[in-house]
């Protein structure tokens, strides 16, 4: 699982290893922070020089460096030098920097938090909720968004059990399911909302999130019943699951006399608060059934 962590205002690309249960951190990102250098070529040259010095000193750090494919800042997946938490601690000790101590504290906290989240997944949800609240989202919206994460996780677990490959195949199934219920591909939906980057769900209204959850939970339940094998069979299931939410969307739009596919995005938090409760609508699926 690849991710991006923030140290102060700096991005650190990371990858969680489920088998070894540990984080891998991009060496280039860490070196850039500690040397306070933003130019990639200079960071690359420094790391190349430092590796030579470490080898001369007899350090085993270089031999512990591996390469993983991480998303580069041009959006492409590229092989990148990474070290685990222990290795990064040793790297920090090798680079004179005023940011060394605060970075070590951040690193320790990051490693600890992930272990805590594995032991008690509810902690991860609470942390996610706190982040959304700090960004200015309403508590009602946050509750829906956190529930949508749980629903999404159940769906991807089902896809994994069905032999769907993570990455491109997940993306295609998501796209087809979204298109089935909303009438728009993920890319088209983002364009409609003028979302240049970020998660589409973070730019949905409460009502859009509910309908998206309905599509995902319907897809999950159909898949559990039919037990599709592989991508092709799961594709049909995703389209039909999205179709369930399409029926709900069309019924709601008939009552309202307008489309519920909103142009509101994360830049307009108040507009995202539109919800079934505030609209006075009775959806065909209540919260208990969604869960």
PDB file of N, CA and C in Angstrom, residues 116-117 119-127:
ATOM      1  N   UNK A 116      -0.575   0.726  15.755  1.00  0.00           N
ATOM      2  CA  UNK A 116      -1.795   0.925  16.545  1.00  0.00           C
ATOM      3  C   UNK A 116      -3.035   0.704  15.696  1.00  0.00           C
ATOM      4  N   UNK A 117      -3.001   1.193  14.441  1.00  0.00           N
ATOM      5  CA  UNK A 117      -4.156   1.072  13.562  1.00  0.00           C
ATOM      6  C   UNK A 117      -4.419  -0.378  13.170  1.00  0.00           C
ATOM      7  N   UNK A 119      -3.702  -2.973  15.136  1.00  0.00           N
ATOM      8  CA  UNK A 119      -4.232  -3.579  16.354  1.00  0.00           C
ATOM      9  C   UNK A 119      -5.679  -3.179  16.591  1.00  0.00           C
ATOM     10  N   UNK A 120      -5.990  -1.904  16.327  1.00  0.00           N
ATOM     11  CA  UNK A 120      -7.345  -1.380  16.539  1.00  0.00           C
ATOM     12  C   UNK A 120      -7.721  -0.477  15.365  1.00  0.00           C
ATOM     13  N   UNK A 121      -8.359  -1.029  14.307  1.00  0.00           N
ATOM     14  CA  UNK A 121      -8.706  -0.253  13.113  1.00  0.00           C
ATOM     15  C   UNK A 121      -9.537   0.992  13.403  1.00  0.00           C
ATOM     16  N   UNK A 122     -10.260   0.996  14.526  1.00  0.00           N
ATOM     17  CA  UNK A 122     -11.087   2.153  14.858  1.00  0.00           C
ATOM     18  C   UNK A 122     -10.226   3.405  15.039  1.00  0.00           C
ATOM     19  N   UNK A 123      -8.985   3.226  15.455  1.00  0.00           N
ATOM     20  CA  UNK A 123      -8.077   4.362  15.631  1.00  0.00           C
ATOM     21  C   UNK A 123      -7.849   5.067  14.298  1.00  0.00           C
ATOM     22  N   UNK A 124      -7.693   4.294  13.227  1.00  0.00           N
ATOM     23  CA  UNK A 124      -7.471   4.874  11.900  1.00  0.00           C
ATOM     24  C   UNK A 124      -8.655   5.734  11.484  1.00  0.00           C
ATOM     25  N   UNK A 125      -9.873   5.264  11.771  1.00  0.00           N
ATOM     26  CA  UNK A 125     -11.065   6.024  11.426  1.00  0.00           C
ATOM     27  C   UNK A 125     -11.147   7.321  12.221  1.00  0.00           C
ATOM     28  N   UNK A 126     -10.791   7.253  13.513  1.00  0.00           N
ATOM     29  CA  UNK A 126     -10.832   8.462  14.342  1.00  0.00           C
ATOM     30  C   UNK A 126      -9.826   9.491  13.834  1.00  0.00           C
ATOM     31  N   UNK A 127      -8.639   9.018  13.458  1.00  0.00           N
ATOM     32  CA  UNK A 127      -7.625   9.939  12.945  1.00  0.00           C
ATOM     33  C   UNK A 127      -8.072  10.570  11.629  1.00  0.00           C
TER      34      UNK A 127
END
